[in-house]
Structures are given as C-alpha cells and as structure tokens.
Amino acid sequence: MTNQLSEKILKLKKEKNAIILAHLYQIPEIQEIADYVGDSYYLSQVARDAKEDLIIFCGVKFMAESAKVLSPEKTVILPAPNAGCPMADMAEVEDVEEMIKKYPDAFKVCYINSSYEVKALCDASVTSSSALNIIKNIPNKQILFLPDQNLGGYISEFFPEKEFILWRGFCPTHHRITAEDIIKAKEEHPNVKVLSHPECSKEVRDLSDYIGSTSGIINYATECEDKEFIIATEEGVLHQLKKKNPDKKFYFPEVMVCPNMKKTSLQDVYDALDGKKEEVILDEEIRKKALTSLENMHKLGN
Ligand code: 13P
Ligand code: SF4
C-alpha cells in the first residue's frame, strides 16, 4: 500500500515538475520519497536554488515559509498545514518589537525556527549548523538572540567577549531530555559517545562529546570509527543513521518525538501534488524584509 502510494507520488511529482524536500525528523517513508533530505540550513539552500515550479516541503511551517521567502516565484506547499513549531511560536511579533526597542545597539539574530514576521525584524537568521560562523562575522558586541535560549546559550559560550541577550524560548521535545537521562544512558553503555543537538539544555550539552545539527550528528556518527552512540535529538534521525551505518548501534536515552514533524503522511504529500492543499502565501512587504535576514544567513554562514 505504502509502496503503491510512493510510486504514485513519484509519478505525479514528475508530471507536476515538483521537488520534494524532507527534514531529517520526518517519518522514514517520507524521507525515502524525498529528492533531498537534510537539516534546516541545507534544505533552505536547496529551496533557494530549486529549478522546479513546485516545492513540497515536508517539515514544519517555518521551513516552508522560509522556502517561500527565498523562492517567491515558486509554489510552496506544506503538506500538513497545521505542522507548526512550538518554539517558533514562543516569539511573537509584538514582544519581539518591544525587546528590540530596549537594545538599539544589538545585532538581532533569529534562529530559523521563527515566523517570517519575526525574521523580518531581525538582521540575520541562523541555523544550528551555521550560527557559529555567522556570529563570528558580526562586529557588534551586543547580540539579541531569539527564540531558542539553548542554542543561543551554546553559541554564547564561544564568544565570551560579546554580550548575548537571550529570548527564553525552547524546544519542548529537546527540553524533555535531562542530565539524569544522559548519566543513566552512559552507565548502561559505558564509553559510548553522546551526540546531542544544541537545542538540548546546558546540563545535557555539558555531558556530550559532540554537539551539532541533525546532519552534523549523522555525519559525526558516520565518520567516527566507534560502533555505538547515545543520541540526544528527535528520533527521526535514526532512519539516516541506520541507513548510513547498518553495523552501528544507536541509543536514545528518552523518547524524543516532535509531534509536529510527524504530522505529514504520504497521503498528504500526494494530495499536495494533486492540488488539494493550500500553497504558502506571504505578505510581500514582510517577505522582502525576511529575505534580507535569510540572505544574510547564507552570506555570513558560508
Ligand atoms: P536542524 O537545523 O539541526 O535540522 O534543526 C531543526 C530543528 O527544528 C531541530 O529541532
Ligand atoms: Fe520545533 Fe522542536 Fe519540533 Fe524542531 S523539534 S520543529 S524546534 S518543536
């Protein structure tokens, strides 16, 4: 059944001159039919450079919005339109405007996990894989970082000379994992390296051997000669981890599922290709401002 539907999707995709992008937290069936699977930085680059007329973005709202900001001439569809990101929702436009007023000299950085309206208020966007490079290129002493206090806190540790003002947002999925979970996993699997996402708390990060984006974690586990790893990020990464490393073992110390990333089904993707889903529509004025923020991410991140 799934195979039949996958075949129908691939056929319709060709007819519609579409490209399917999938984040690494998507269900395996979606990752398998996607043209490109990756972290949010990589997918934003693919969306920007896509030649196809239609982009089907299997992920959450801020990802599809960013694709539309970068490729306004294309039709962009989020197959599960109610797939949001609770962390992005923690930074509302009015509150961000208030905060910005308080720090007129600060360079305003927003994690890509934010609405396009919030991006429009910021000088540059960042992702977990590009944030270090980007902040390195910013001369301002004061950095206003939103909405993730954990990624912001992690990055700030590399720049003691700068003053970071952190928004208090967090990812509910990554926040679940505690230092105790990691300590227990290390006791159960002695000498096994811990690979974690920077959205995890400082206590978890401090117990980790590697901290990086979703694709950073997959690349690290693939290149490292070790045969076992403790993974502290959403379980969707397991599909590529296993595919690339069939002989290695991966342990998740906590159930880590992002319910929004799991909202997209193969049927949703088929329906999106079949014209049964709404396309992403953005306000043009705001889009242009958000574009500057995302373009700065690509410029400063390279
Ligand atoms: P990555 O940029 O590492 O793919 O992270 C996106 C995300 O939403 C993590 O929760
Ligand atoms: Fe948002 Fe967390 Fe889900 Fe990533 S894992 S999309 S940050 S809620």
Short mmCIF file of C-alpha atoms and ligand atoms in Angstrom, two decimals, residues 23 25 60 62-63 84-88 111 113 170-174 199 234 257-261, ligand 2:
data_model
loop_
_atom_site.label_atom_id
_atom_site.label_comp_id
_atom_site.label_asym_id
_atom_site.label_seq_id
_atom_site.Cartn_x
_atom_site.Cartn_y
_atom_site.Cartn_z
CA HIS A 23 13.62 17.33 7.12
CA TYR A 25 12.76 14.33 11.59
CA VAL A 60 7.10 22.39 9.76
CA PHE A 62 8.79 27.98 9.44
CA MET A 63 10.64 25.76 6.95
CA GLY A 84 3.96 24.28 13.46
CA CYS A 85 6.94 24.67 15.75
CA PRO A 86 6.07 25.50 19.38
CA MET A 87 9.47 27.11 19.84
CA ALA A 88 8.88 29.46 16.90
CA TYR A 111 17.02 31.10 14.76
CA ASN A 113 12.83 28.33 13.86
CA PHE A 170 12.93 26.41 23.98
CA CYS A 171 12.02 23.27 22.08
CA PRO A 172 9.60 21.14 24.15
CA THR A 173 10.92 17.97 22.50
CA HIS A 174 14.60 18.62 23.26
CA GLU A 199 18.53 22.71 21.45
CA GLU A 234 14.49 13.77 17.71
CA VAL A 257 9.36 12.78 19.20
CA CYS A 258 8.36 16.12 17.71
CA PRO A 259 4.60 15.67 17.18
CA ASN A 260 4.55 18.39 14.53
CA MET A 261 7.27 16.75 12.46
FE1 SF4 B 2 10.31 22.92 16.69
FE2 SF4 B 2 11.45 21.31 18.46
FE3 SF4 B 2 9.91 20.29 16.58
FE4 SF4 B 2 12.32 21.29 15.96
S1 SF4 B 2 11.87 19.51 17.21
S2 SF4 B 2 10.41 21.63 14.86
S3 SF4 B 2 12.41 23.01 17.40
S4 SF4 B 2 9.26 21.67 18.22
#
